[in-house]
Tab-separated table of C-alpha atoms and ligand atoms in Angstrom:
chain	number	residue	atom	x	y	z
A	631	MET	CA	125.765	73.248	98.418
A	632	ALA	CA	123.840	75.851	100.256
A	633	ARG	CA	121.551	77.238	97.778
A	634	ALA	CA	120.652	74.488	96.652
A	635	ASP	CA	120.172	74.292	100.426
A	636	THR	CA	118.583	77.604	100.777
A	637	LEU	CA	116.189	77.580	97.743
A	638	ALA	CA	114.921	73.270	98.962
A	639	ARG	CA	114.047	75.537	102.686
A	640	ALA	CA	112.484	78.950	100.466
A	641	ARG	CA	110.286	76.227	98.484
A	642	GLU	CA	108.967	74.928	102.040
A	643	LEU	CA	107.816	78.313	103.790
A	644	ASP	CA	104.466	80.239	102.824
A	645	ARG	CA	104.192	82.096	99.548
A	646	PRO	CA	101.626	84.664	100.073
A	647	GLU	CA	98.816	84.763	97.871
A	648	LEU	CA	98.417	88.893	97.342
A	649	ALA	CA	100.629	89.763	93.987
A	650	TYR	CA	100.100	93.409	93.603
A	651	LEU	CA	97.881	96.020	95.425
A	652	MET	CA	96.141	97.543	91.935
A	653	ARG	CA	96.109	101.348	92.821
A	654	PHE	CA	93.129	102.863	89.453
A	655	PRO	CA	91.290	105.596	88.525
A	656	THR	CA	86.859	105.851	89.001
A	657	ALA	CA	85.071	108.216	89.241
A	658	ASP	CA	84.610	108.921	92.539
A	659	GLY	CA	88.565	108.959	92.889
A	660	VAL	CA	91.462	106.332	93.258
A	661	LYS	CA	90.707	102.796	94.394
A	662	ASP	CA	92.606	100.237	95.420
A	663	MET	CA	92.189	96.217	94.920
A	664	GLU	CA	94.275	93.181	95.660
A	665	LEU	CA	95.722	90.714	92.819
A	666	THR	CA	96.413	87.563	94.061
A	667	TRP	CA	99.328	85.004	92.347
A	668	ALA	CA	95.859	82.618	91.425
A	669	GLU	CA	94.280	85.304	89.497
A	670	LEU	CA	97.627	86.675	87.794
A	671	ALA	CA	98.253	83.559	86.331
A	672	ARG	CA	94.942	83.305	84.789
A	673	ASP	CA	95.008	86.820	83.210
A	674	THR	CA	98.512	85.899	82.236
A	675	ALA	CA	97.063	82.701	80.572
A	676	TRP	CA	94.338	84.968	78.937
A	677	ALA	CA	97.088	87.563	77.420
A	678	THR	CA	99.092	84.344	76.027
A	679	GLU	CA	96.103	83.509	74.039
A	680	ARG	CA	95.044	86.501	72.876
A	681	LEU	CA	98.477	87.605	72.303
A	682	ARG	CA	98.415	83.705	70.164
A	683	GLY	CA	95.546	85.323	68.136
A	684	HIS	CA	98.055	88.492	66.890
A	685	GLY	CA	100.063	85.287	65.762
A	686	LEU	CA	102.839	85.749	68.314
A	687	ALA	CA	105.189	82.578	67.825
A	688	ALA	CA	108.073	81.614	69.026
A	689	GLY	CA	111.797	82.872	67.725
A	690	GLN	CA	109.371	86.930	67.532
A	691	ARG	CA	110.815	89.504	68.942
A	692	ALA	CA	108.831	92.465	70.850
A	693	VAL	CA	109.255	96.130	72.375
A	694	LEU	CA	106.809	96.443	75.584
A	695	THR	CA	106.828	99.868	76.958
A	696	THR	CA	104.963	99.880	80.201
A	697	SER	CA	105.651	101.744	83.722
A	698	GLY	CA	105.983	100.255	86.860
A	699	PHE	CA	102.754	100.584	88.831
A	700	GLU	CA	101.166	98.976	85.129
A	701	GLY	CA	102.806	95.802	86.352
A	702	PHE	CA	98.637	94.448	87.059
A	703	TRP	CA	99.336	93.945	83.207
A	704	GLY	CA	102.781	94.143	82.617
A	705	GLN	CA	103.206	91.150	84.590
A	706	ALA	CA	100.535	89.516	82.351
A	707	VAL	CA	101.990	90.773	79.217
A	708	ILE	CA	105.672	89.644	80.331
A	709	GLY	CA	104.183	86.121	81.381
A	710	ALA	CA	102.260	85.946	77.901
A	711	LEU	CA	105.581	86.836	75.091
A	712	ARG	CA	107.331	84.151	77.963
A	713	THR	CA	105.149	81.602	77.361
A	714	LEU	CA	104.764	82.215	73.210
A	715	LYS	CA	108.990	82.440	73.727
A	716	VAL	CA	108.776	86.012	72.176
A	717	THR	CA	112.344	87.591	73.032
A	718	TYR	CA	111.178	91.088	74.541
A	719	GLY	CA	113.063	93.875	75.478
A	720	ILE	CA	111.633	96.860	77.844
A	721	ALA	CA	111.104	100.392	77.727
A	722	GLU	CA	109.008	102.461	80.312
A	723	ALA	CA	106.403	104.435	78.639
A	724	MET	CA	106.619	107.931	80.431
A	725	GLY	CA	107.804	110.030	77.302
A	726	TRP	CA	111.357	110.962	78.665
A	727	ASP	CA	112.602	107.444	78.406
A	728	HIS	CA	111.450	107.262	74.611
A	729	ARG	CA	114.698	106.981	73.218
A	730	ARG	CA	115.940	103.711	74.766
A	731	THR	CA	112.031	102.958	72.625
A	732	ALA	CA	113.924	103.760	69.972
A	733	VAL	CA	117.045	101.686	70.977
A	734	PHE	CA	115.437	98.635	71.462
A	735	HIS	CA	113.858	99.416	67.656
A	736	ARG	CA	116.913	99.642	66.341
A	737	GLU	CA	118.459	96.684	68.113
A	738	LEU	CA	115.828	93.730	68.317
A	739	ASP	CA	114.318	94.914	64.245
A	740	PRO	CA	111.074	93.803	66.536
A	741	GLN	CA	107.817	92.810	64.891
A	742	VAL	CA	105.259	93.216	67.502
A	743	VAL	CA	105.437	96.580	69.752
A	744	ILE	CA	103.203	96.648	72.842
A	745	GLY	CA	101.702	99.521	74.848
A	746	LEU	CA	103.384	102.512	73.073
A	747	SER	CA	101.776	105.636	74.381
A	748	ALA	CA	101.119	109.630	72.811
A	749	GLU	CA	104.024	111.074	75.229
A	750	THR	CA	106.540	108.066	74.021
A	751	LEU	CA	105.783	108.702	70.012
A	752	GLU	CA	105.448	112.737	70.730
A	753	GLY	CA	109.225	112.006	71.589
A	754	LEU	CA	110.079	109.916	69.315
A	755	ALA	CA	109.100	112.738	66.803
A	756	GLY	CA	111.764	114.785	67.672
A	757	SER	CA	114.136	112.570	65.701
A	758	ALA	CA	112.342	109.654	63.935
A	759	ASP	CA	109.430	109.179	61.381
A	760	ILE	CA	106.828	107.252	63.655
A	761	GLY	CA	105.282	106.549	60.133
A	762	GLU	CA	108.386	104.715	58.946
A	763	MET	CA	109.327	103.170	61.993
A	764	PHE	CA	106.075	101.367	62.621
A	765	ARG	CA	104.635	100.618	59.436
A	766	SER	CA	106.762	97.814	59.166
A	767	VAL	CA	106.263	96.433	62.109
A	768	SER	CA	103.551	93.691	62.076
A	769	VAL	CA	101.593	94.002	66.029
A	770	VAL	CA	101.542	97.222	66.565
A	771	MET	CA	99.090	97.718	70.066
A	772	ALA	CA	99.252	101.186	71.474
A	773	ARG	CA	97.453	103.074	74.079
A	774	PRO	CA	94.082	104.797	73.450
A	775	ALA	CA	95.862	108.383	72.623
A	776	ALA	CA	98.224	106.908	70.183
A	777	ILE	CA	96.192	105.294	68.706
A	778	PRO	CA	94.900	107.735	66.567
A	779	VAL	CA	98.331	109.891	66.182
A	780	LEU	CA	99.525	106.127	64.780
A	781	ARG	CA	96.994	105.684	62.418
A	782	GLY	CA	96.895	109.373	60.959
A	783	VAL	CA	100.788	107.820	59.936
A	784	GLY	CA	99.438	104.485	58.079
A	785	VAL	CA	100.088	102.463	60.910
A	786	SER	CA	97.631	99.841	61.857
A	787	ALA	CA	97.826	99.575	65.629
A	788	CYS	CA	95.372	97.866	67.449
A	789	LEU	CA	94.097	99.040	71.255
A	790	ILE	CA	96.172	97.964	74.650
A	791	SER	CA	93.962	99.849	77.538
A	792	ALA	CA	93.991	99.104	81.445
A	793	VAL	CA	89.889	99.679	82.151
A	794	GLY	CA	89.660	100.281	85.385
A	795	PRO	CA	92.283	97.367	87.166
A	796	ALA	CA	91.431	94.882	83.951
A	797	LEU	CA	93.198	94.842	80.602
A	798	ALA	CA	91.224	94.852	77.026
A	799	LEU	CA	93.303	94.450	74.036
A	800	GLU	CA	92.137	94.540	70.576
A	801	CYS	CA	92.020	91.688	67.919
A	802	PRO	CA	92.911	91.703	64.600
A	803	GLN	CA	89.574	92.466	63.466
A	804	GLN	CA	90.045	95.716	65.450
A	805	THR	CA	86.611	96.283	66.297
A	806	GLY	CA	86.789	97.575	70.383
A	807	ALA	CA	89.292	95.631	72.814
A	808	HIS	CA	88.314	92.199	74.730
A	809	VAL	CA	87.837	92.259	78.397
A	810	ASN	CA	88.134	88.600	79.752
A	811	ALA	CA	84.572	87.912	80.296
A	812	ALA	CA	85.727	85.287	82.880
A	813	GLU	CA	86.991	87.502	85.243
A	814	TRP	CA	85.376	91.016	84.980
A	815	ARG	CA	81.824	92.380	84.103
A	816	VAL	CA	82.389	94.615	82.207
A	817	ASP	CA	78.902	97.785	81.017
A	818	GLU	CA	77.870	100.791	79.631
A	819	ARG	CA	75.997	103.599	81.326
A	820	ASP	CA	75.070	106.767	79.585
A	821	GLY	CA	78.244	106.531	77.215
A	822	GLN	CA	80.373	105.276	80.790
A	823	LEU	CA	81.881	102.214	81.459
A	824	PHE	CA	81.751	100.135	85.099
A	825	LEU	CA	83.097	97.165	85.638
A	826	ALA	CA	82.655	94.617	88.689
A	827	ALA	CA	84.534	91.203	89.922
A	828	GLY	CA	83.569	87.952	87.823
A	829	GLU	CA	82.317	85.612	90.254
A	830	GLN	CA	85.807	83.278	90.091
A	831	ARG	CA	87.731	86.546	91.201
A	832	THR	CA	89.298	85.989	94.875
A	833	SER	CA	89.710	89.578	95.489
A	834	ALA	CA	86.413	91.186	95.439
A	835	LEU	CA	85.039	94.502	93.405
A	836	ALA	CA	81.595	95.232	93.158
A	837	GLU	CA	80.543	97.387	90.097
A	838	THR	CA	82.031	100.620	89.728
A	839	PRO	CA	81.850	103.520	87.386
A	840	LEU	CA	85.676	103.848	86.214
A	841	GLY	CA	85.600	107.897	84.643
A	842	ILE	CA	86.161	106.017	81.057
A	843	ALA	CA	83.693	106.893	78.697
A	844	GLY	CA	83.596	104.739	75.820
A	845	ARG	CA	80.878	101.117	74.910
A	846	VAL	CA	80.906	98.357	74.925
A	847	VAL	CA	79.748	95.145	72.156
A	848	THR	CA	78.793	91.828	72.834
A	849	GLY	CA	78.405	89.009	71.088
A	850	ARG	CA	80.782	86.836	69.471
A	851	CYS	CA	83.458	88.510	67.861
A	852	GLY	CA	84.834	88.193	64.119
A	853	CYS	CA	88.247	86.587	65.752
A	854	GLY	CA	85.642	83.961	67.282
A	855	SER	CA	86.415	85.739	70.981
A	856	GLU	CA	82.626	86.035	72.895
A	857	ASP	CA	84.891	88.530	75.300
A	858	PRO	CA	82.778	91.757	75.333
A	859	ARG	CA	84.688	94.717	73.448
A	860	VAL	CA	85.161	98.427	74.843
A	861	LEU	CA	85.527	101.136	72.242
A	862	LEU	CA	86.843	104.193	74.086
A	863	ALA	CA	85.943	107.954	73.250
A	864	GLU	CA	89.638	108.735	72.863
A	865	ALA	CA	90.853	105.745	71.008
B	1277	ZN	ZN1	88.240	89.799	68.396
């Protein structure tokens, strides 16, 4: 049982705490920040509760469009889908891979589509009716630039967006995308978003202007969450 032996030995090895090195744009240029496995686990737990709030449940099917470099939030969403026992297919969010999204849409007949980009929609629009494709999908979570395109064809899309190294997820209330207040402090000044790591985050981030135009809404949301919500100018 060489394989069992190997696995047993591997378990005894020290595991580095670093899961990802995140690279994100700020108002002052590109910034790097570490993401530990413990932080990723907490981000995954938060994303799980947010997706549960959308009614995601065991046996449903989902299509996720995300790029490899977005792994810092993509992994949290994938982990959430696995926890919720939602079957998923993953397509690249870049426009050139829109056909994979079309194939998963046809083959999986998903109740949930997460991460649609304007580039994917533009690619799909060449050969399909976007409204027809997504109006029957129960939960559509799309990126800022894709939201007006979808709403324009009658698809009730919720916002999903990276805000720097954090993930913002809109709830069914559609009154802004929640940011995990236990991990991040999100603020707004002169119509611009600022972000800092929360106290329990071991990877530090001092307050940073993100170069993203938007507003922050605080106070209890209709969904019951106290997490602040961001409203992006682009969405
Ligand atoms: Zn809410």
